[in-house]
Coordinates of C-alpha atoms and ligand atoms in Angstrom, one line a residue:
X1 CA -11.6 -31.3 5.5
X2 CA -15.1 -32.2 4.9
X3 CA -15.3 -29.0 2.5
X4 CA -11.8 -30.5 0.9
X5 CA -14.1 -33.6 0.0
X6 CA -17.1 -32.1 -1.5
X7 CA -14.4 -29.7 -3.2
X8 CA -12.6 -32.9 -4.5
X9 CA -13.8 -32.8 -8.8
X10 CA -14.1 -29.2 -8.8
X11 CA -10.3 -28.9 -7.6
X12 CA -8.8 -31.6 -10.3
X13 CA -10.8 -29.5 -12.8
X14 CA -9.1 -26.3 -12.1
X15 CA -5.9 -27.8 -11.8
X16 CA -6.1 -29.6 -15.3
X17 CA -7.6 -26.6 -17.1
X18 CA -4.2 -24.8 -15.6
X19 CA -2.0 -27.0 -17.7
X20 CA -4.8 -28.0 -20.6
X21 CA -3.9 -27.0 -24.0
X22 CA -0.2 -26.4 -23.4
X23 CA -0.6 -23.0 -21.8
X24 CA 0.9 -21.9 -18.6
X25 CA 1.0 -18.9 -15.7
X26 CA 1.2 -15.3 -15.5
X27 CA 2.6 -14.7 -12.2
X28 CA 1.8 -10.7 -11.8
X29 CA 1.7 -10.6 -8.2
X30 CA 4.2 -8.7 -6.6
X31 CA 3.8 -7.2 -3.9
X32 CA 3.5 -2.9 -3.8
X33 CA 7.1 -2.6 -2.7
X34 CA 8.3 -5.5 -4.8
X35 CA 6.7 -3.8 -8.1
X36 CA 7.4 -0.3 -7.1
X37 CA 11.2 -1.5 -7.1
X38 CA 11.0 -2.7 -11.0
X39 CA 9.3 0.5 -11.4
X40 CA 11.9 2.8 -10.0
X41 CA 14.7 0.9 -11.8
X42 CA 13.1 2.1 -15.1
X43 CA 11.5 6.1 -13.8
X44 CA 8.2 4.8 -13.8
X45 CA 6.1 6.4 -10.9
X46 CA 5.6 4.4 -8.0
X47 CA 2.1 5.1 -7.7
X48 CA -1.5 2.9 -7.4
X49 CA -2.6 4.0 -10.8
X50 CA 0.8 3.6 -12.3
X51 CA 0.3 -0.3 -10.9
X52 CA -3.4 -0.3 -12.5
X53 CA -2.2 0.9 -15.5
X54 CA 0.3 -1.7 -16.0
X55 CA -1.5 -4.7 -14.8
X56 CA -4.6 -3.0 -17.1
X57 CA -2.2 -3.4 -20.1
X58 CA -1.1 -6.6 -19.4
X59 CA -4.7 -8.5 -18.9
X60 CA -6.3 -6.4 -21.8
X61 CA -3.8 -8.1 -24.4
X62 CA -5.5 -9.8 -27.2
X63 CA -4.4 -12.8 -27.5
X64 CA -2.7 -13.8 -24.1
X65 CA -6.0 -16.2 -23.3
X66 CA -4.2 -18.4 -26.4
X67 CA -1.3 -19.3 -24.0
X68 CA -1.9 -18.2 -20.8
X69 CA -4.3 -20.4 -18.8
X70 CA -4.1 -18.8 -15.7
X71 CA -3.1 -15.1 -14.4
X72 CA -2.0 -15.2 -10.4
X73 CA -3.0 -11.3 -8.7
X74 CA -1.7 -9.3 -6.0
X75 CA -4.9 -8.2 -3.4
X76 CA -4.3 -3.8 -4.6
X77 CA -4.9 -6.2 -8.2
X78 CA -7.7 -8.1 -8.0
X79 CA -10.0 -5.4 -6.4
X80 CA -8.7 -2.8 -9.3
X81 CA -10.6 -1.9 -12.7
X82 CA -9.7 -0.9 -16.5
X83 CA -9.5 3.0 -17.1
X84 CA -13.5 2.5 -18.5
X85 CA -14.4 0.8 -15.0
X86 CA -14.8 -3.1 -16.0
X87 CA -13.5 -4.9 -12.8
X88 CA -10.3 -7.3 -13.7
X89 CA -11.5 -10.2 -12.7
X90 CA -14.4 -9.4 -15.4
X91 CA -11.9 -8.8 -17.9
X92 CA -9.8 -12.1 -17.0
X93 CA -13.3 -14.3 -16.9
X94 CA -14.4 -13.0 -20.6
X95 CA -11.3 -14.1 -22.1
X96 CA -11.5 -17.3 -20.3
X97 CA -8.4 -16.9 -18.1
X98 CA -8.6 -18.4 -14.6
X99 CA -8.0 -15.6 -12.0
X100 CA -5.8 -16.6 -8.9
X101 CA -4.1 -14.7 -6.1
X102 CA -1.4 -14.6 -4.0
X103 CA -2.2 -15.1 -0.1
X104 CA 1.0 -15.4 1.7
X105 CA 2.3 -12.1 3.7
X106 CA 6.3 -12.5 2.3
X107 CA 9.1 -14.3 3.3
X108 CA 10.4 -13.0 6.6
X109 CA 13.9 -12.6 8.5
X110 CA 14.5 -15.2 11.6
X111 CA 16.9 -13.3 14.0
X112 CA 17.8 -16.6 15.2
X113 CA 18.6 -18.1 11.6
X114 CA 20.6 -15.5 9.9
X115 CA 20.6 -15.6 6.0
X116 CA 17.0 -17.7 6.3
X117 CA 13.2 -16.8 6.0
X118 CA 10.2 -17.9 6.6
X119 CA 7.1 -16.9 4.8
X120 CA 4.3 -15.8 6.9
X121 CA 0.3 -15.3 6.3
X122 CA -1.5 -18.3 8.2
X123 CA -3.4 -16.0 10.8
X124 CA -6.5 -15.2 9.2
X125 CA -6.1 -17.3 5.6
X126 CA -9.6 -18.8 5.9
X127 CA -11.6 -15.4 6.0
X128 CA -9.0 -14.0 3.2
X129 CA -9.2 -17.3 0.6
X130 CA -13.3 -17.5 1.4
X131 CA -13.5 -13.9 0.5
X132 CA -11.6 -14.5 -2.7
X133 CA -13.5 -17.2 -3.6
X134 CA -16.8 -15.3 -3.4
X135 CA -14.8 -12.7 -5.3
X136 CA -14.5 -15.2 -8.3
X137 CA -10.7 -16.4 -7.9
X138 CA -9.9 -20.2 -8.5
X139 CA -6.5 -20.7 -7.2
X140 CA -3.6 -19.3 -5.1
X141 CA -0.3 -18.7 -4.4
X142 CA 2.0 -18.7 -1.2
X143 CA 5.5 -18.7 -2.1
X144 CA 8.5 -19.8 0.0
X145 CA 12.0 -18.9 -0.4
X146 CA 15.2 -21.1 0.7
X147 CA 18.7 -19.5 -0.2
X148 CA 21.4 -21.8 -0.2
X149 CA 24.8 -21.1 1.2
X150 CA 27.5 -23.4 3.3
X151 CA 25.2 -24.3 6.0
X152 CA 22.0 -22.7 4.4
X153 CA 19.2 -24.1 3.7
X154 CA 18.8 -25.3 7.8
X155 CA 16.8 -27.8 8.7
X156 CA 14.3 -25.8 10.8
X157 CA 13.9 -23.5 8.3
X158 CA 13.0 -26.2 5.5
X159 CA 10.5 -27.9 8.3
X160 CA 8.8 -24.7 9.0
X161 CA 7.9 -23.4 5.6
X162 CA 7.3 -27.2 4.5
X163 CA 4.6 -27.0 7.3
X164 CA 3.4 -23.5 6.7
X165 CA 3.0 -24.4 2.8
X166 CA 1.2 -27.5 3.5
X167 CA -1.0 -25.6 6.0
X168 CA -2.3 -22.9 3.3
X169 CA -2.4 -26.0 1.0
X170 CA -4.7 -27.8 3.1
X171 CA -7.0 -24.4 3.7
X172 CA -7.0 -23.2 0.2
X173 CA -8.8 -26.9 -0.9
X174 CA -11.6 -26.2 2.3
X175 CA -11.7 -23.0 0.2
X176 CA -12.3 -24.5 -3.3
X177 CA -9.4 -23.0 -4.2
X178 CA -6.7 -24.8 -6.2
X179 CA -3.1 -24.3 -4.1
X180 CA 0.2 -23.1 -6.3
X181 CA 2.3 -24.9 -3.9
X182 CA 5.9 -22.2 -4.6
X183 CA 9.1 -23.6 -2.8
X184 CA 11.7 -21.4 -4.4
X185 CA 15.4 -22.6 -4.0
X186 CA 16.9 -19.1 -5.5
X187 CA 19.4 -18.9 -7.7
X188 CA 21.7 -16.1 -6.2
X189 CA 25.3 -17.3 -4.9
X190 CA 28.2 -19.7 -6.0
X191 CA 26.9 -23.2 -5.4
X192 CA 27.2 -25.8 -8.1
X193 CA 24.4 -27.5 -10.0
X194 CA 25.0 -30.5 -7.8
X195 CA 24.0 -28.5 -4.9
X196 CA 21.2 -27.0 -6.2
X197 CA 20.0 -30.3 -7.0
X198 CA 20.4 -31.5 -3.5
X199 CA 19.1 -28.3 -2.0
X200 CA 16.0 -29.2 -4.1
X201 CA 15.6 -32.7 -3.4
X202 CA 15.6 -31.9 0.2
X203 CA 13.0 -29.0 0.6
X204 CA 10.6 -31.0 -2.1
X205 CA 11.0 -34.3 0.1
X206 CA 9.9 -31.9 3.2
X207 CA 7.1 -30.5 1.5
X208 CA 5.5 -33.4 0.0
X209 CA 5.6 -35.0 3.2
X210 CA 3.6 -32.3 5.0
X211 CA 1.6 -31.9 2.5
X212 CA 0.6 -35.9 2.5
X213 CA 0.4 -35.1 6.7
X214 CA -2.1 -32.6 5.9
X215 CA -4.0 -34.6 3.7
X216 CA -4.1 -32.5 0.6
X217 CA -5.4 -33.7 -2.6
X218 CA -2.3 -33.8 -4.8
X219 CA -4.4 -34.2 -7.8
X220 CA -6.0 -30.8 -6.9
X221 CA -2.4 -28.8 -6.6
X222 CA -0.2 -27.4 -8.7
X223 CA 4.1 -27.4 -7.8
X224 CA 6.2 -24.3 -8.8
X225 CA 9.4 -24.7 -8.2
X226 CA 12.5 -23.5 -9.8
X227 CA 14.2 -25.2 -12.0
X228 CA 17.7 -26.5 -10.8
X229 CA 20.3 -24.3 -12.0
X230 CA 23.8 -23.4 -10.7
X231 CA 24.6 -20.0 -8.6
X232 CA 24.3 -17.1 -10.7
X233 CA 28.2 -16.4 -9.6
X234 CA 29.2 -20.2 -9.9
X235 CA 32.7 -20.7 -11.1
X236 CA 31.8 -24.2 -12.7
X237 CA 30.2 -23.9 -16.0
X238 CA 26.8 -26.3 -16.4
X239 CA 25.9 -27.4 -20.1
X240 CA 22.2 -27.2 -21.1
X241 CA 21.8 -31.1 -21.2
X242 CA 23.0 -31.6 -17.4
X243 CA 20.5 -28.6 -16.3
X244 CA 17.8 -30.3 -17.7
X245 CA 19.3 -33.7 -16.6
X246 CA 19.2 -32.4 -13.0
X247 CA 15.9 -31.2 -13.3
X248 CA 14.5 -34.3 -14.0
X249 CA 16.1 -36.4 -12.1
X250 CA 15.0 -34.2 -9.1
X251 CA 11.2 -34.1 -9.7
X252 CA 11.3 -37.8 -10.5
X253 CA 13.1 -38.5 -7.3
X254 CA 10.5 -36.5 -5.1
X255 CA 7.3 -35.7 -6.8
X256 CA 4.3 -38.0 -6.7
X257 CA 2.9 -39.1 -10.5
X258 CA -0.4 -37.8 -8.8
X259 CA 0.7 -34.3 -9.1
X260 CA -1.0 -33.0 -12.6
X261 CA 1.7 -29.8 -13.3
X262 CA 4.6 -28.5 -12.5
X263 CA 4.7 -24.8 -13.5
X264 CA 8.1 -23.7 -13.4
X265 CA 9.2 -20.3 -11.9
X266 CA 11.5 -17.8 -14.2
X267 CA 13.8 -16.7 -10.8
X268 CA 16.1 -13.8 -12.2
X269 CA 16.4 -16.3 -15.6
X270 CA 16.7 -14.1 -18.9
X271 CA 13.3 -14.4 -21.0
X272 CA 14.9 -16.3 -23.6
X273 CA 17.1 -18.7 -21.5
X274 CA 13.7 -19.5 -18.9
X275 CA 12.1 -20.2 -22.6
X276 CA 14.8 -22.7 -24.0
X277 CA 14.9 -24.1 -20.7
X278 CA 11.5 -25.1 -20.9
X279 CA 11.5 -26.0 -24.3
X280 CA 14.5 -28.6 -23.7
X281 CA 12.2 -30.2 -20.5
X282 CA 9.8 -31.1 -22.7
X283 CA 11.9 -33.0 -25.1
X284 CA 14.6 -34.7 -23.2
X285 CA 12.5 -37.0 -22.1
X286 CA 12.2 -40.3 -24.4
X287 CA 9.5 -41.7 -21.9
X288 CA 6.1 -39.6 -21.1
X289 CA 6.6 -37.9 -17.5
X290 CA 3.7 -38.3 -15.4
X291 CA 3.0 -34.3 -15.6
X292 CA 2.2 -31.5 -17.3
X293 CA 5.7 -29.3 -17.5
X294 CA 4.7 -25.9 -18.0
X295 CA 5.3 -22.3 -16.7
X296 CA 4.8 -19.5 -14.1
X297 CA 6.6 -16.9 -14.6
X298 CA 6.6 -13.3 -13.6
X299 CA 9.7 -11.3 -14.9
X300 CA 10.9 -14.1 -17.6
X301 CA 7.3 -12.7 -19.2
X302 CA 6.9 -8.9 -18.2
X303 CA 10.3 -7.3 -17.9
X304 CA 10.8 -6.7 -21.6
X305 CA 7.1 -5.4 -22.1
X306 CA 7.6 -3.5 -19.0
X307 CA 10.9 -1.6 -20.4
X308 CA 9.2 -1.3 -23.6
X309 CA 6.4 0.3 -22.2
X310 CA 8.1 3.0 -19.4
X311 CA 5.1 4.1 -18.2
X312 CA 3.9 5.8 -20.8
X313 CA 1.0 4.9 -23.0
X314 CA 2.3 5.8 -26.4
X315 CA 4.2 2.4 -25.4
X316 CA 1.3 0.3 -24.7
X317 CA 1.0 -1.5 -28.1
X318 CA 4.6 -2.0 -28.3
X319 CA 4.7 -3.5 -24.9
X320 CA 1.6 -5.6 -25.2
X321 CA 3.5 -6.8 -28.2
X322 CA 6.2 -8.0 -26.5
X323 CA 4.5 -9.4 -23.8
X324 CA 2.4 -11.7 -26.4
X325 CA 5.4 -13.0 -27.9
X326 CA 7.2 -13.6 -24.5
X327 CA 3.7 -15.8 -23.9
X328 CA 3.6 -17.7 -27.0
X329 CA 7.1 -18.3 -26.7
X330 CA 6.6 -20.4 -23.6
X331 CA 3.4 -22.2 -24.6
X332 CA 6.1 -23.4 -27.8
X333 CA 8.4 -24.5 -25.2
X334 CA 5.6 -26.5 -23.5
X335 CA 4.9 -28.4 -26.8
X336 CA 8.8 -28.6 -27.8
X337 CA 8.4 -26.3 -30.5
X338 CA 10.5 -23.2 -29.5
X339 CA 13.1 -22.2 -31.7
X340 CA 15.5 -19.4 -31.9
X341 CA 13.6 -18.1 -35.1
X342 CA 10.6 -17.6 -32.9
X343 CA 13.5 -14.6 -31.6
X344 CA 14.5 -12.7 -34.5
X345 CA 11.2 -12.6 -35.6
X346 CA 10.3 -10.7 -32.5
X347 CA 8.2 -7.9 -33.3
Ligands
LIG1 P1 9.7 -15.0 -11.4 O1 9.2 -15.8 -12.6 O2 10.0 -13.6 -11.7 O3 10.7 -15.8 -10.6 O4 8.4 -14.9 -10.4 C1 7.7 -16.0 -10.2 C2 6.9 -15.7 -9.0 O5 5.7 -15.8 -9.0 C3 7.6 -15.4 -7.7 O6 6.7 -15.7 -6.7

């Protein structure tokens, strides 16, 4: 706590330089098995240097530092180096992007909860985040997953990952480090917008009021949370207006003015619909909001680099390409300037 105080400015710094200049998150964290599964999906090789490769091509694209603010890393990542031996966290620091890292150990099964998980990492966070500090990372990441079905999310389960998330909160600021606070509601199933929205309201209430128990500096965090969307297999068709209607009317229900961005996740969104989404956030609203709506997304930026490229590295312009133009057409959206041109011009 006392570390949390002394920590206090350079916390709200990080934080604001995350969502200065209308940039946003690269979220290339996934776990081994997580990326190894996009990889096999396409014939890439599962491999380590396949991974270093890929996350190599991605931080070594110039240009990404005009839109990207902040890149979040997986542990394999963040201890890797370029194929001419410059460490990544060198590369990210000379162009200016913050590094960050993902600390939590997955979302797990409960046997006694069927259909519900809860993410795990606590044991041992302080010795990982104070290493990573010294390593030269900024900020984290622990995500949390809640699916929702008839009786799903429970309320045990919504307590205990509130509590978990507020705990790695709480130790990231001891640890200097700025907390990505990630309570995912996901998107599979057929529940309606409403729902969603509900589902939402409740696990953000839960988490904002453990994270005020644990006394964590909400002008030192930054939210991601998904945007609230129907099922993907919802019978009831939602029109762009009420998504973003919902969304807003969520986060102004639940999240305090204090809170300096909300970096949305992409969640199994296509590129382009994650991009309008964002785009139409930013301009609904005829009234500032009291944060900084911006992005962190994972697949919604790499997966059509990653298909371009296939693992081979005749592809790595091409890919790096597209992953640039994914990247500018999200900082757009931050500013309300994305357009369907920005598409067909797509190189
Ligand atoms: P997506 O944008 O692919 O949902 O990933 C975001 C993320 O970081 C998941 O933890």
């Amino acid at each position: 706590m006392g570390d949390r105080i002394m920590n206090t400015q350079a916390l709200i710094d990080t934080a604001q330089a995350l969502v200065a200049d209308h940039k946003g998150l690269l979220a290339m964290d996934e776990s081994t098995p997580t990326c190894n599964r996009r990889f096999a999906a396409l014939g890439i090789p599962q491999t380590e240097d396949a991974r270093r490769a890929w996350r190599e091509l991605i931080i070594v694209t110039r240009g990404l530092n005009e839109c990207i603010s902040g890149v979040i890393l997986y542990d394999e990542t963040i201890r890797q180096h370029t194929q001419e031996g410059t460490s990544f966290l060198n590369v990210l620091i000379e162009s200016g992007i913050l590094a960050g890292i993902k600390v939590d150990m997955g979302a797990k099964e409960v046997p006694e909860h069927p259909g519900e998980k809860i993410t795990a990492g606590l044991d041992g966070l302080s010795e990982r985040l104070a290493e990573y500090a010294q390593m030269g990372a900024r900020f984290a990441k622990w995500r949390a997953v809640f699916a929702i079905g008839e009786a799903l999310p429970g309320h045990p389960c919504i307590e205990a990952n509130a509590h978990a998330l507020a705990c790695y909160a709480a130790l990231c600021q001891d640890a200097g480090l700025v907390p990505v606070v990630e309570p995912e509601v996901l998107m599979t199933g057929t529940h309606t917008l409403a729902r969603c929205q509900e589902v939402t309201v409740q696990v953000l209430t839960s988490v904002f009021h453990h994270l005020q128990e644990q006394e964590v500096m909400l002008e030192g965090i930054i939210l991601k949370p998904n945007m609230v969307l129907p099922g993907l297999n919802c019978a009831e068709h939602s029109t762009a207006d009420a998504v973003t209607d919902a969304t807003i009317a969520c986060l102004l229900q639940v999240v305090p003015v204090t809170v300096p961005g909300i970096a949305f996740l992409s969640g199994g969104q296509s590129p382009q619909m994650a991009s309008s989404r964002l785009n139409a956030l930013n301009t609904v609203s005829k009234t500032p909001l009291p944060w900084a709506l911006t992005f962190s997304f994972a697949r919604a930026i790499q997966q059509p680099a990653l298909e371009i490229w296939h693992g081979e590295n005749v592809n790595v312009e091409a890919a790096q390409a597209a992953l640039l133009h994914r990247a500018r057409c999200n900082h757009a959206a931050r500013r309300g300037a994305y357009t369907d041109a920005m598409e067909q011009s797509n190189p």
